[in-house]
Amino acid sequence: VAVSFLLGCSILAAQPKPVAAPPAKPKVTQTEARINTPTLALPAPEPKAKSETLHFNVNWPSGLSLGEGELTSTQTAQGWSFSFNVYAGIPGFGIVETARSKATTDLCSLSLSKEGSRGKKKVNEQTTFDSAKLTATRQTGKDGGKSEMRVSACVRDALTFIQFARRELAAGRLPAAQPVYYGAGYQTRLQYAGTQKVTAGKESPEADKLTGTIKGPASDLTIEMFFARDAARTPMLVRIPVAMGKFTVEFVR
């Protein structure tokens, strides 16, 4: 949480009153010597941005590396911004994608953009969320189509939802089932599945295990997520089952 503070300072000066020049100097009392000056309060500085970057590896079921990426979040007094980069691929099919989103201080999405390539398919789109009109407008490509979806007053894109889930877990709550947007809307539900030790480097700390059900227009997926039991509920591991086996996303601590 961004923290602001007020810096104050007090300046005291002592000036002795003029005295005559008798052979012996009279004593100057403490009351005579003290001159009070007003306490000065400097303007509060702008709260510093709080930023976090998490690096992760994408691995084959065998443990061999498939790619890597990073997830960055920045919090300011005006709200949140997130960025996501991933570089991964299998022979004949590569994934290079960058996504960015902005959200309010309450973690309600304002915008989402993503660009990159999935195999031969190019990705370039922007989604703008309007809480007043209760709409999400999705623009595909510079000259592509535009579509509008009805949404609630506070919706979340995928990047914002990750931070929202961490905040709820830190408060001892599970996020309510809700649509999560990453282009289309994906109905997302998280369930608590106890604790489990997760290997992270040379350590195997206890982690909170969650199962996530994600349903979209043409997808139905159940994943496993593990969050550290620290104050920030840092993500540690995600397991994604596909036809070839369980791919893993392992965050580097």
Short mmCIF file of C-alpha atoms in Angstrom, two decimals:
data_model
loop_
_atom_site.label_atom_id
_atom_site.label_comp_id
_atom_site.label_asym_id
_atom_site.label_seq_id
_atom_site.Cartn_x
_atom_site.Cartn_y
_atom_site.Cartn_z
CA VAL A 1 0.00 0.00 0.00
CA ALA A 2 1.31 3.33 -0.99
CA VAL A 3 2.26 5.33 2.07
CA SER A 4 2.40 9.10 2.32
CA PHE A 5 3.87 11.04 5.20
CA LEU A 6 4.15 14.61 6.41
CA LEU A 7 7.58 15.96 7.23
CA GLY A 8 7.63 18.75 9.76
CA CYS A 9 10.51 20.72 11.21
CA SER A 10 10.94 23.27 14.00
CA ILE A 11 13.58 25.97 14.03
CA LEU A 12 14.51 27.62 17.30
CA ALA A 13 16.76 30.64 17.44
CA ALA A 14 18.18 32.40 20.44
CA GLN A 15 19.13 36.02 20.23
CA PRO A 16 20.39 37.82 23.41
CA LYS A 17 19.05 41.30 23.99
CA PRO A 18 21.48 44.23 23.59
CA VAL A 19 23.09 45.13 26.92
CA ALA A 20 25.13 48.05 28.18
CA ALA A 21 28.85 47.75 28.61
CA PRO A 22 29.45 47.80 32.38
CA PRO A 23 32.57 46.24 33.79
CA ALA A 24 30.69 43.02 34.47
CA LYS A 25 28.34 41.50 31.88
CA PRO A 26 24.86 40.87 33.25
CA LYS A 27 23.46 37.38 32.97
CA VAL A 28 20.99 36.80 30.20
CA THR A 29 18.09 34.73 31.46
CA GLN A 30 16.72 31.78 29.47
CA THR A 31 13.39 33.59 29.06
CA GLU A 32 15.11 36.64 27.57
CA ALA A 33 17.20 34.55 25.23
CA ARG A 34 14.47 32.39 23.70
CA ILE A 35 12.65 33.67 20.65
CA ASN A 36 9.90 31.38 19.46
CA THR A 37 9.46 30.92 15.72
CA PRO A 38 6.45 29.26 14.13
CA THR A 39 6.60 25.55 13.34
CA LEU A 40 6.88 25.04 9.61
CA ALA A 41 5.05 22.13 7.95
CA LEU A 42 6.25 21.16 4.51
CA PRO A 43 3.72 19.99 1.91
CA ALA A 44 3.16 16.24 1.90
CA PRO A 45 5.15 14.60 -0.89
CA GLU A 46 3.45 12.54 -3.56
CA PRO A 47 3.17 8.91 -2.44
CA LYS A 48 5.86 6.78 -4.02
CA ALA A 49 4.75 4.15 -6.50
CA LYS A 50 4.92 0.60 -5.22
CA SER A 51 6.10 -1.83 -7.87
CA GLU A 52 6.58 -5.59 -8.02
CA THR A 53 7.97 -7.74 -10.83
CA LEU A 54 7.53 -11.51 -10.75
CA HIS A 55 9.53 -13.65 -13.16
CA PHE A 56 8.28 -17.07 -14.16
CA ASN A 57 9.25 -20.09 -16.23
CA VAL A 58 6.86 -22.12 -18.38
CA ASN A 59 7.80 -25.80 -18.31
CA TRP A 60 6.88 -28.95 -20.19
CA PRO A 61 5.34 -31.82 -18.19
CA SER A 62 8.83 -33.36 -18.23
CA GLY A 63 10.26 -30.27 -16.54
CA LEU A 64 12.09 -28.94 -19.60
CA SER A 65 11.71 -25.22 -20.24
CA LEU A 66 9.07 -24.10 -22.70
CA GLY A 67 9.59 -20.37 -22.21
CA GLU A 68 9.59 -17.56 -19.71
CA GLY A 69 7.92 -14.29 -18.83
CA GLU A 70 7.22 -11.68 -16.19
CA LEU A 71 4.29 -10.05 -14.46
CA THR A 72 4.66 -6.49 -13.18
CA SER A 73 2.27 -4.51 -11.00
CA THR A 74 2.56 -0.87 -9.99
CA GLN A 75 0.37 0.88 -7.45
CA THR A 76 0.04 4.65 -7.13
CA ALA A 77 -2.43 6.98 -5.46
CA GLN A 78 -4.37 7.10 -8.75
CA GLY A 79 -4.73 3.34 -9.16
CA TRP A 80 -2.99 0.27 -10.51
CA SER A 81 -1.17 -0.63 -13.71
CA PHE A 82 -0.12 -4.10 -14.78
CA SER A 83 1.99 -5.60 -17.54
CA PHE A 84 2.49 -9.18 -18.65
CA ASN A 85 5.07 -10.60 -21.06
CA VAL A 86 5.48 -14.21 -22.14
CA TYR A 87 7.80 -15.87 -24.65
CA ALA A 88 7.10 -19.56 -25.13
CA GLY A 89 6.65 -22.12 -27.85
CA ILE A 90 6.75 -25.63 -29.13
CA PRO A 91 8.18 -26.67 -32.52
CA GLY A 92 6.08 -25.00 -35.19
CA PHE A 93 4.04 -22.87 -32.80
CA GLY A 94 5.39 -19.92 -30.85
CA ILE A 95 3.68 -17.57 -28.42
CA VAL A 96 4.94 -14.02 -27.94
CA GLU A 97 2.50 -11.78 -26.11
CA THR A 98 2.47 -8.54 -24.15
CA ALA A 99 -0.57 -7.33 -22.22
CA ARG A 100 -1.11 -4.16 -20.22
CA SER A 101 -4.00 -3.04 -18.08
CA LYS A 102 -5.03 -0.19 -15.81
CA ALA A 103 -7.39 -0.33 -12.85
CA THR A 104 -8.79 1.88 -10.12
CA THR A 105 -7.61 1.80 -6.53
CA ASP A 106 -10.44 -0.67 -5.85
CA LEU A 107 -9.10 -2.96 -8.60
CA CYS A 108 -11.88 -2.27 -11.09
CA SER A 109 -10.56 -2.44 -14.66
CA LEU A 110 -10.27 0.66 -16.83
CA SER A 111 -8.49 -0.70 -19.90
CA LEU A 112 -6.72 -3.75 -21.30
CA SER A 113 -4.47 -4.00 -24.34
CA LYS A 114 -2.58 -6.94 -25.77
CA GLU A 115 -0.37 -7.56 -28.76
CA GLY A 116 1.85 -10.31 -30.06
CA SER A 117 1.60 -13.51 -32.04
CA ARG A 118 0.27 -17.01 -31.51
CA GLY A 119 1.77 -19.13 -34.23
CA LYS A 120 0.98 -17.29 -37.46
CA LYS A 121 -1.89 -15.35 -35.93
CA LYS A 122 -1.21 -11.75 -34.96
CA VAL A 123 -2.84 -10.32 -31.85
CA ASN A 124 -3.57 -6.61 -31.46
CA GLU A 125 -6.58 -5.43 -29.50
CA GLN A 126 -7.78 -2.95 -26.92
CA THR A 127 -10.66 -3.18 -24.46
CA THR A 128 -12.01 -0.12 -22.64
CA PHE A 129 -14.25 -0.50 -19.60
CA ASP A 130 -16.84 2.20 -18.87
CA SER A 131 -18.30 1.86 -15.37
CA ALA A 132 -20.81 4.67 -15.99
CA LYS A 133 -22.28 3.14 -19.16
CA LEU A 134 -21.75 -0.45 -17.90
CA THR A 135 -20.03 -1.41 -21.15
CA ALA A 136 -16.77 -2.93 -22.32
CA THR A 137 -15.73 -1.93 -25.84
CA ARG A 138 -13.32 -4.25 -27.63
CA GLN A 139 -11.37 -3.00 -30.65
CA THR A 140 -9.49 -5.58 -32.72
CA GLY A 141 -6.53 -4.27 -34.72
CA LYS A 142 -6.15 -0.75 -36.05
CA ASP A 143 -8.79 -1.28 -38.74
CA GLY A 144 -10.49 -4.31 -37.24
CA GLY A 145 -13.94 -4.76 -35.86
CA LYS A 146 -15.43 -3.28 -32.74
CA SER A 147 -17.80 -4.98 -30.33
CA GLU A 148 -19.52 -3.89 -27.16
CA MET A 149 -20.40 -6.01 -24.13
CA ARG A 150 -22.63 -5.27 -21.18
CA VAL A 151 -20.71 -5.48 -17.90
CA SER A 152 -21.21 -4.64 -14.24
CA ALA A 153 -19.93 -1.45 -12.62
CA CYS A 154 -16.73 -3.15 -11.43
CA VAL A 155 -15.25 -5.83 -13.68
CA ARG A 156 -11.73 -7.20 -13.88
CA ASP A 157 -9.42 -8.20 -16.66
CA ALA A 158 -7.10 -11.17 -16.14
CA LEU A 159 -4.14 -9.12 -14.89
CA THR A 160 -6.24 -7.13 -12.45
CA PHE A 161 -7.98 -10.28 -11.24
CA ILE A 162 -4.68 -11.84 -10.17
CA GLN A 163 -3.99 -8.90 -7.85
CA PHE A 164 -7.60 -8.89 -6.65
CA ALA A 165 -7.38 -12.60 -5.78
CA ARG A 166 -4.17 -12.00 -3.84
CA ARG A 167 -5.79 -9.17 -1.90
CA GLU A 168 -8.81 -11.30 -1.02
CA LEU A 169 -6.66 -14.24 0.07
CA ALA A 170 -4.57 -11.96 2.29
CA ALA A 171 -7.82 -10.85 3.97
CA GLY A 172 -8.89 -14.46 4.52
CA ARG A 173 -11.52 -14.46 1.77
CA LEU A 174 -12.05 -16.22 -1.54
CA PRO A 175 -12.94 -14.06 -4.56
CA ALA A 176 -16.56 -14.44 -5.60
CA ALA A 177 -17.23 -16.20 -8.91
CA GLN A 178 -17.17 -13.58 -11.66
CA PRO A 179 -16.41 -12.98 -15.35
CA VAL A 180 -12.76 -12.19 -16.03
CA TYR A 181 -11.90 -10.45 -19.30
CA TYR A 182 -8.98 -11.18 -21.59
CA GLY A 183 -10.57 -10.22 -24.86
CA ALA A 184 -13.71 -12.28 -24.31
CA GLY A 185 -15.24 -12.82 -20.89
CA TYR A 186 -14.37 -16.01 -18.99
CA GLN A 187 -16.54 -17.10 -16.08
CA THR A 188 -14.05 -17.79 -13.29
CA ARG A 189 -14.53 -19.59 -10.00
CA LEU A 190 -11.87 -20.27 -7.35
CA GLN A 191 -12.10 -22.91 -4.64
CA TYR A 192 -9.81 -23.48 -1.67
CA ALA A 193 -8.14 -26.91 -1.66
CA GLY A 194 -6.06 -26.81 1.51
CA THR A 195 -2.31 -26.43 1.87
CA GLN A 196 0.52 -28.23 0.14
CA LYS A 197 4.30 -27.99 0.15
CA VAL A 198 5.69 -26.48 -3.04
CA THR A 199 9.34 -26.72 -4.00
CA ALA A 200 10.85 -23.28 -4.56
CA GLY A 201 14.60 -23.44 -5.09
CA LYS A 202 16.09 -25.25 -2.10
CA GLU A 203 13.00 -24.73 0.06
CA SER A 204 9.60 -26.41 0.20
CA PRO A 205 7.29 -24.00 2.05
CA GLU A 206 3.61 -24.56 2.71
CA ALA A 207 1.39 -22.90 0.12
CA ASP A 208 -2.34 -22.30 -0.18
CA LYS A 209 -3.76 -24.41 -2.99
CA LEU A 210 -6.67 -23.17 -5.10
CA THR A 211 -8.46 -24.80 -8.00
CA GLY A 212 -9.75 -22.46 -10.67
CA THR A 213 -12.52 -23.24 -13.13
CA ILE A 214 -12.42 -21.08 -16.26
CA LYS A 215 -15.21 -21.22 -18.84
CA GLY A 216 -15.17 -19.17 -22.03
CA PRO A 217 -16.91 -19.10 -25.41
CA ALA A 218 -14.84 -22.05 -26.65
CA SER A 219 -12.93 -23.25 -23.60
CA ASP A 220 -13.46 -25.08 -20.33
CA LEU A 221 -10.37 -25.43 -18.17
CA THR A 222 -9.57 -26.32 -14.56
CA ILE A 223 -6.20 -25.21 -13.23
CA GLU A 224 -4.33 -25.50 -9.93
CA MET A 225 -2.76 -22.43 -8.33
CA PHE A 226 -0.44 -22.20 -5.34
CA PHE A 227 0.10 -18.99 -3.36
CA ALA A 228 2.74 -18.40 -0.69
CA ARG A 229 1.41 -17.87 2.82
CA ASP A 230 3.18 -14.52 3.12
CA ALA A 231 1.44 -11.20 3.66
CA ALA A 232 1.28 -10.49 -0.09
CA ARG A 233 0.11 -14.01 -1.05
CA THR A 234 2.80 -14.19 -3.73
CA PRO A 235 1.97 -16.66 -6.51
CA MET A 236 4.33 -19.65 -6.59
CA LEU A 237 3.07 -22.20 -9.09
CA VAL A 238 0.28 -22.79 -11.61
CA ARG A 239 -0.50 -26.16 -13.18
CA ILE A 240 -2.38 -26.15 -16.47
CA PRO A 241 -3.70 -29.50 -17.75
CA VAL A 242 -3.81 -29.95 -21.53
CA ALA A 243 -3.97 -32.95 -23.84
CA MET A 244 -0.18 -33.38 -23.70
CA GLY A 245 -0.06 -33.33 -19.88
CA LYS A 246 0.23 -30.70 -17.14
CA PHE A 247 2.26 -27.67 -18.07
CA THR A 248 3.55 -25.63 -15.14
CA VAL A 249 4.16 -21.93 -14.61
CA GLU A 250 6.78 -21.64 -11.89
CA PHE A 251 7.44 -18.24 -10.34
CA VAL A 252 11.06 -17.49 -9.46
CA ARG A 253 11.43 -16.41 -5.85
#
